[in-house]
Every structure is written in structure tokens, then in C-alpha cells.
PDB file of C-alpha atoms in Angstrom:
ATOM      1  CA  UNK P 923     -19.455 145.882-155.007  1.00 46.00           C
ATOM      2  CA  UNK P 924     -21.795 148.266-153.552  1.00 63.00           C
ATOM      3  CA  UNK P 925     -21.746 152.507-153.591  1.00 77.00           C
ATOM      4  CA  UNK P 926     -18.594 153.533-152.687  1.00 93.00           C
ATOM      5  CA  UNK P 927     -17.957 155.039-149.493  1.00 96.00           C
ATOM      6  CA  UNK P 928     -17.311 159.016-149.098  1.00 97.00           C
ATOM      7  CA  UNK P 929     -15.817 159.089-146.268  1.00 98.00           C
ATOM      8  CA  UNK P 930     -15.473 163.164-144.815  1.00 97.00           C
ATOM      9  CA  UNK P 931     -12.972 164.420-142.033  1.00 98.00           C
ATOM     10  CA  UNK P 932     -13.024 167.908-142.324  1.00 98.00           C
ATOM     11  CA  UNK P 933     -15.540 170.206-140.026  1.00 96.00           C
ATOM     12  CA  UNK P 934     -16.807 166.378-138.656  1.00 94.00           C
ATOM     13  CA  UNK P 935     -16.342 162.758-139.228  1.00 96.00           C
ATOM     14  CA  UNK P 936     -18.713 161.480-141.651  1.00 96.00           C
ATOM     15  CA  UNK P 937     -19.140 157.955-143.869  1.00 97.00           C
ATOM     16  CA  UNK P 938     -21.682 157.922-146.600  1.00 96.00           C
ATOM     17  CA  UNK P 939     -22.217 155.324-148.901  1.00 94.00           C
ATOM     18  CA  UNK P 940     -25.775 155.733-151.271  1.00 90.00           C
ATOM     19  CA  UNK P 941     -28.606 156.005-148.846  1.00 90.00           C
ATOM     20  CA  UNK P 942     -26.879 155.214-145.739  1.00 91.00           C
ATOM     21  CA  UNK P 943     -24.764 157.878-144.027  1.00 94.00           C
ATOM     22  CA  UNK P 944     -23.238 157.260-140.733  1.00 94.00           C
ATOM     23  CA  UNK P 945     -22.185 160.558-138.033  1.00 94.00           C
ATOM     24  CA  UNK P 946     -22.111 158.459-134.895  1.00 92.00           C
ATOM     25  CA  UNK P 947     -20.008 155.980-134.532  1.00 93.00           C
ATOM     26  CA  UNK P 948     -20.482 153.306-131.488  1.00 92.00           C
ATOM     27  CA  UNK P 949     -17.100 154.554-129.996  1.00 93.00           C
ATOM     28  CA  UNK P 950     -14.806 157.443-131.168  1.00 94.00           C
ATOM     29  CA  UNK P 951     -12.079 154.720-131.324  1.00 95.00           C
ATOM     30  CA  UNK P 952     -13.720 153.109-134.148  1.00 96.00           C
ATOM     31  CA  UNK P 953     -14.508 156.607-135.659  1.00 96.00           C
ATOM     32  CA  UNK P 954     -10.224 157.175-135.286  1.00 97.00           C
ATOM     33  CA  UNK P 955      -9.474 153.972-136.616  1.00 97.00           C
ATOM     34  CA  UNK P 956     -11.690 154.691-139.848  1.00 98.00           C
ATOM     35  CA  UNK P 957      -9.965 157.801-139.999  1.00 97.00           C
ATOM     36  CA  UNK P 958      -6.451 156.701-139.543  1.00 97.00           C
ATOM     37  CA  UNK P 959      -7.477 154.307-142.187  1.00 97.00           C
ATOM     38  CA  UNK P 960      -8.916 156.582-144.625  1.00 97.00           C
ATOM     39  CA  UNK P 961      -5.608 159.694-144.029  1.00 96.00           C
ATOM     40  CA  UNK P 962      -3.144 156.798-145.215  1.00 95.00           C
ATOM     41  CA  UNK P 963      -4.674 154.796-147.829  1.00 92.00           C
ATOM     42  CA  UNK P 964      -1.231 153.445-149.506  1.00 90.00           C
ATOM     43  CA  UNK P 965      -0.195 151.499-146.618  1.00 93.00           C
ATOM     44  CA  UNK P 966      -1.287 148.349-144.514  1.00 96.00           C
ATOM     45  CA  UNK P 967      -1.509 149.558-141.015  1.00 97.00           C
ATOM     46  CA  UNK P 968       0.341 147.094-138.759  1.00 97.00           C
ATOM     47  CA  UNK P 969      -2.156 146.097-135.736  1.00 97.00           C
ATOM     48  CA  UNK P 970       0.281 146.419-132.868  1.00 96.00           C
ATOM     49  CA  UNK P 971       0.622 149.887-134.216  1.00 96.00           C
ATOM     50  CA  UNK P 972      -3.088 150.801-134.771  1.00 97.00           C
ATOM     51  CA  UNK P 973      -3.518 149.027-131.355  1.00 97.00           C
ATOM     52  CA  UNK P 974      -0.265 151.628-129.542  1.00 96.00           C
ATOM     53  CA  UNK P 975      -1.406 154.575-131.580  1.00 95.00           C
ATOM     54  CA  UNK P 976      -5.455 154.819-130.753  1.00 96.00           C
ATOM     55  CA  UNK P 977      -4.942 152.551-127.036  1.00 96.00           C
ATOM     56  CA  UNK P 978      -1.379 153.962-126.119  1.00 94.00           C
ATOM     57  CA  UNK P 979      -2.504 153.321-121.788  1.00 93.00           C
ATOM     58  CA  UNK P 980      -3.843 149.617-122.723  1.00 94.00           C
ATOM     59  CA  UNK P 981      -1.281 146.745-122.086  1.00 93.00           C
ATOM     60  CA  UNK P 982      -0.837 144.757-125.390  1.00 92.00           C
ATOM     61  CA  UNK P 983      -3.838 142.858-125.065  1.00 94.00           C
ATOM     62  CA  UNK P 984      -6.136 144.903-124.124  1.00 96.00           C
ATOM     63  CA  UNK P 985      -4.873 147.150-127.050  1.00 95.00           C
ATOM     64  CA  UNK P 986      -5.328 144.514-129.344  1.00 95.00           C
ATOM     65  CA  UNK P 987      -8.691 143.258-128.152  1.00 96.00           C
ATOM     66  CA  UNK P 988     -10.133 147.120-128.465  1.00 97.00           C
ATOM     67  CA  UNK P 989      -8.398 146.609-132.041  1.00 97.00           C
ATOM     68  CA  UNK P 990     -10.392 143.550-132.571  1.00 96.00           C
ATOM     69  CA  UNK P 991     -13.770 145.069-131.347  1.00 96.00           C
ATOM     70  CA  UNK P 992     -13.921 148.207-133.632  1.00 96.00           C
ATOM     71  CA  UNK P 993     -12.420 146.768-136.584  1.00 96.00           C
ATOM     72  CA  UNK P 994     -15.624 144.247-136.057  1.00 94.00           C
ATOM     73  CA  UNK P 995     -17.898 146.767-135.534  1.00 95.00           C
ATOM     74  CA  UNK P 996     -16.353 149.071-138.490  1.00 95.00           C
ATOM     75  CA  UNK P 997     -16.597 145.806-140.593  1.00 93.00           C
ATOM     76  CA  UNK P 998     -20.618 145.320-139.898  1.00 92.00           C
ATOM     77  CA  UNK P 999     -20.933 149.396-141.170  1.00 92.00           C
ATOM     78  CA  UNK P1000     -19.208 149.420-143.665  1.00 92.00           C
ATOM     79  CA  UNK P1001     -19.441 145.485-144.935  1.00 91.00           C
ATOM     80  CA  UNK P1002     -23.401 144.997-144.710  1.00 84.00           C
ATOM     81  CA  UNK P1003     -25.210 141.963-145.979  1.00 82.00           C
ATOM     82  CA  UNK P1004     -24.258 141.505-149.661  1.00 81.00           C
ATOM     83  CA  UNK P1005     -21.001 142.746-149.600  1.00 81.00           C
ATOM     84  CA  UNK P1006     -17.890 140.463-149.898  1.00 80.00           C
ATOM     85  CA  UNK P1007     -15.725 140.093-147.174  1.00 79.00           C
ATOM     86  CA  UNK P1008     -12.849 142.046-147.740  1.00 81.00           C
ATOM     87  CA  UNK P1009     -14.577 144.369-150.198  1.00 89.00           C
ATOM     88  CA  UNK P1010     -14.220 147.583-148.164  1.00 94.00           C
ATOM     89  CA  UNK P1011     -11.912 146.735-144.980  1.00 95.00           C
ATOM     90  CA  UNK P1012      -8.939 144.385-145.908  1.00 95.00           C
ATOM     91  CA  UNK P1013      -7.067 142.865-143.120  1.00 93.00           C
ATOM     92  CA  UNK P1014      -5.422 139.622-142.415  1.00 93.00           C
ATOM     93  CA  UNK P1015      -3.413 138.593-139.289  1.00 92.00           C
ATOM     94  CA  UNK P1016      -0.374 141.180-139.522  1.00 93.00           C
ATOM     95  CA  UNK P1017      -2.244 144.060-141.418  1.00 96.00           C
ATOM     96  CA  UNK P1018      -5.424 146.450-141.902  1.00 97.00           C
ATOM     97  CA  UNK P1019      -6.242 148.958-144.793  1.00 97.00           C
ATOM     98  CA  UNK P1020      -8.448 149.872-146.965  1.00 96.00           C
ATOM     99  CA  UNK P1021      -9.322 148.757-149.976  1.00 95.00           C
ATOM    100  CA  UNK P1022      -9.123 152.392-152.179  1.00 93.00           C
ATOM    101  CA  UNK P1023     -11.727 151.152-154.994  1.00 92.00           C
ATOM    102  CA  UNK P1024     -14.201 151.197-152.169  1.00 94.00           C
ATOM    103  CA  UNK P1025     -13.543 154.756-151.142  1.00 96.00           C
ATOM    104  CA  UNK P1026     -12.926 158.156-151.222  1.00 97.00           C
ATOM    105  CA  UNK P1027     -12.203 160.861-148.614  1.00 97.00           C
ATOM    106  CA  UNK P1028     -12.802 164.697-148.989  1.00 97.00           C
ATOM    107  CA  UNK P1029      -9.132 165.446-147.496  1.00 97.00           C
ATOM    108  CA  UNK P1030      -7.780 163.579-150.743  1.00 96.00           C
ATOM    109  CA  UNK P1031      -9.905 165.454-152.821  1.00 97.00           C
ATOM    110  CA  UNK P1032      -9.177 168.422-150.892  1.00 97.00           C
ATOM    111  CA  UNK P1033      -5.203 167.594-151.186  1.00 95.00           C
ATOM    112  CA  UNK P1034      -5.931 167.346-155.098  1.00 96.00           C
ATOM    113  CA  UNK P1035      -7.513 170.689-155.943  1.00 96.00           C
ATOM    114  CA  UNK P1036      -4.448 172.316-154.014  1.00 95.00           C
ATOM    115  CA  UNK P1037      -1.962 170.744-156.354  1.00 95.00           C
ATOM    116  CA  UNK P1038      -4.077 171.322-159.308  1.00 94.00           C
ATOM    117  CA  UNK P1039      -3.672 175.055-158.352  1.00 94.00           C
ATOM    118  CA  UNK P1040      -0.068 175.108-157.661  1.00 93.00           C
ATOM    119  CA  UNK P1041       0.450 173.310-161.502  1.00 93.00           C
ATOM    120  CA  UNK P1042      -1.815 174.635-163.528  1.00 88.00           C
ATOM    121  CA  UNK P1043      -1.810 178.720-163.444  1.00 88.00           C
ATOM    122  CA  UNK P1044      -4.966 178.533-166.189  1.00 90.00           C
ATOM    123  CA  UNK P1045      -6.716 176.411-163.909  1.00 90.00           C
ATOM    124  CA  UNK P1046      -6.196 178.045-160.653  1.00 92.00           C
ATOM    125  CA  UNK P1047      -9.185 179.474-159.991  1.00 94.00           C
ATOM    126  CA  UNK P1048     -11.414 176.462-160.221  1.00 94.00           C
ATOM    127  CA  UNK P1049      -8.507 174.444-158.604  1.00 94.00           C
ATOM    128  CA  UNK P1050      -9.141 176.743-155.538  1.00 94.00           C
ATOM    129  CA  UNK P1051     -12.625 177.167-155.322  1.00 95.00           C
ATOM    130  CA  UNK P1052     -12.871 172.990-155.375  1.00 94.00           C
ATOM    131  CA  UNK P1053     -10.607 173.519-152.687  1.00 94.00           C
ATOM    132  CA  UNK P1054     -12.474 175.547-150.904  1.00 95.00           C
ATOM    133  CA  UNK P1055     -16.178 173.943-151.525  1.00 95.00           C
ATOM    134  CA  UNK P1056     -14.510 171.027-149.909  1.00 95.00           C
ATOM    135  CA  UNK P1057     -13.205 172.476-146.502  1.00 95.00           C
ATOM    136  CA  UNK P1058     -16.102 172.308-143.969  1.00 94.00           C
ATOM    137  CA  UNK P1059     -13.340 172.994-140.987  1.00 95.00           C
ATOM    138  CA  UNK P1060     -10.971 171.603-139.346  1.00 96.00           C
ATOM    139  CA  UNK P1061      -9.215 167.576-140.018  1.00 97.00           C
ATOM    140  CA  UNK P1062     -11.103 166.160-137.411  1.00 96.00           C
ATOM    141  CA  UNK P1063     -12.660 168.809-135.068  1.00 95.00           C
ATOM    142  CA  UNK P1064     -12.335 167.498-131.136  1.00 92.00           C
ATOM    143  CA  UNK P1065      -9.657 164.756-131.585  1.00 94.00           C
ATOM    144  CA  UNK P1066      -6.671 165.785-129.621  1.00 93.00           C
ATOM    145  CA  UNK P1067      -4.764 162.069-130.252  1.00 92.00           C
ATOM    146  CA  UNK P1068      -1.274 163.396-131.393  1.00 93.00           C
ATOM    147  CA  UNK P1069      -1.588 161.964-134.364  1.00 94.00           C
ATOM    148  CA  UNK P1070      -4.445 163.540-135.626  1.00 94.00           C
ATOM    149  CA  UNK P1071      -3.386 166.743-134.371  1.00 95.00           C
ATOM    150  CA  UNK P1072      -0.075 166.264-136.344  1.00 94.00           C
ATOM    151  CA  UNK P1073      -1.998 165.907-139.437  1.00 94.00           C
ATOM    152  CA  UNK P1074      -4.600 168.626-138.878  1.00 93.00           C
ATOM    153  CA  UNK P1075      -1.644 170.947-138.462  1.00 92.00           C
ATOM    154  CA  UNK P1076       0.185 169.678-141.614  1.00 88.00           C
TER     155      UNK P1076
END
């Protein structure tokens, strides 16, 4: 497999794997699915719900054909040439995820330093200031989907 992805949400939305680091996406759809993705790593995403949460005004087809089109273009960024199929995105007819040896994300990291704090009294301070080298701002600065908002506020 190659590099690992590092895949950043908070002050911008950023994927970086070795050399190659990506801040524009081709839509911000595919940028929100990637995210979605990468915020819930322990589940398979249904597509009829990835397709109702990030197209919620597009009638089921045309919510599942935008589905189709940036899960195509996320899997040429993040799956180039000499990576298997299925080594970073996994999906099959029902389901999309991630596969978590091919990533990591600065919220989870984030997440972790707080509740190394809150256990660990001894190692508080360097819990916290982990915690704080990794917040660059907000979850996601500029999406307003409800989702996203739900989590930035969490």
C-alpha cells in the first residue's frame, strides 16, 4: 500500500498522502463525502444515505448518480496508479467506507489527546497541548450542511 493518507478537517479540508497534498477538491460534494467518510470511520455508509444526506433536493437518481461521480473522482485521488482497488475507498453495491489502515484524520487525533487528558492527570499537560497543536479552527470552516454543523458543534 502506499503513504497513508492524513486527511485534516479542522481550520480547512485537507488530504495529504507523501508528496501529494490535495486543498481543492473538483466539487465541495466530493470534499463532504471524504469528510463524512473520514468523521465516521467504524461504519459502512449506506449510498441512499450518503446520496439524501450531501444531495437532499436531488430525486433518487440524480442523488445517486452525483454519488457515483464523486466517489469516482475521490477514487482517482486517492487510488492513483499502483494502488489496489479497494486499498483506500472500500465500497461495494450497498456500502462505502474507508478502509482505516489507509488513513488518519487530525479530528481523531484531536478526539485522542482530549481523552488522554481527562484519564491521565500526570499526563495532562502534554495531552492538552497535542490537543491544541492539532486545532487549526473550526470542523470544517464554510460547510453549513446540517450535518457537519451538528458535528462541528459537538
Amino acid at each position: 500500500m502506499n503513504t497513508p493518507w492524513r486527511i485534516e478537517m479542522l481550520g480547512w479540508m485537507r488530504a495529504q498522502s507523501g508528496d501529494l497534498t490535495v486543498t481543492r477538491f473538483r466539487t465541495q460534494k466530493t470534499a463532504l463525502l471524504l469528510a463524512r467518510l473520514a468523521l465516521f470511520p467504524k461504519r459502512t455508509h449506506p449510498r441512499e444515505e450518503l446520496a439524501d444526506l450531501l444531495w437532499p433536493d436531488a430525486d433518487q437518481d440524480a442523488g445517486r448518480n452525483s454519488l457515483k461521480q464523486s466517489l469516482a473522482i475521490l477514487r482517482r485521488l486517492l487510488e492513483p496508479p499502483g494502488t489496489p482497488a479497494g486499498g483506500v475507498l472500500i465500497a461495494d453495491r450497498l456500502g462505502i467506507r474507508l478502509n482505516p489502515a489507509a488513513f488518519s484524520t487530525d479530528v481523531a487525533d484531536f478526539e485522542a489527546a482530549l481523552k488522554a487528558a481527562a484519564r491521565s492527570p500526570e499526563g495532562r499537560q502534554e495531552a492538552l497541548a497535542r490537543a491544541q497543536d492539532l486545532y487549526q479552527g473550526e470542523l470544517l470552516p464554510g460547510v453549513y450542511e446540517d450535518w457537519a454543523i451538528e458535528e462541528r458543534e459537538r
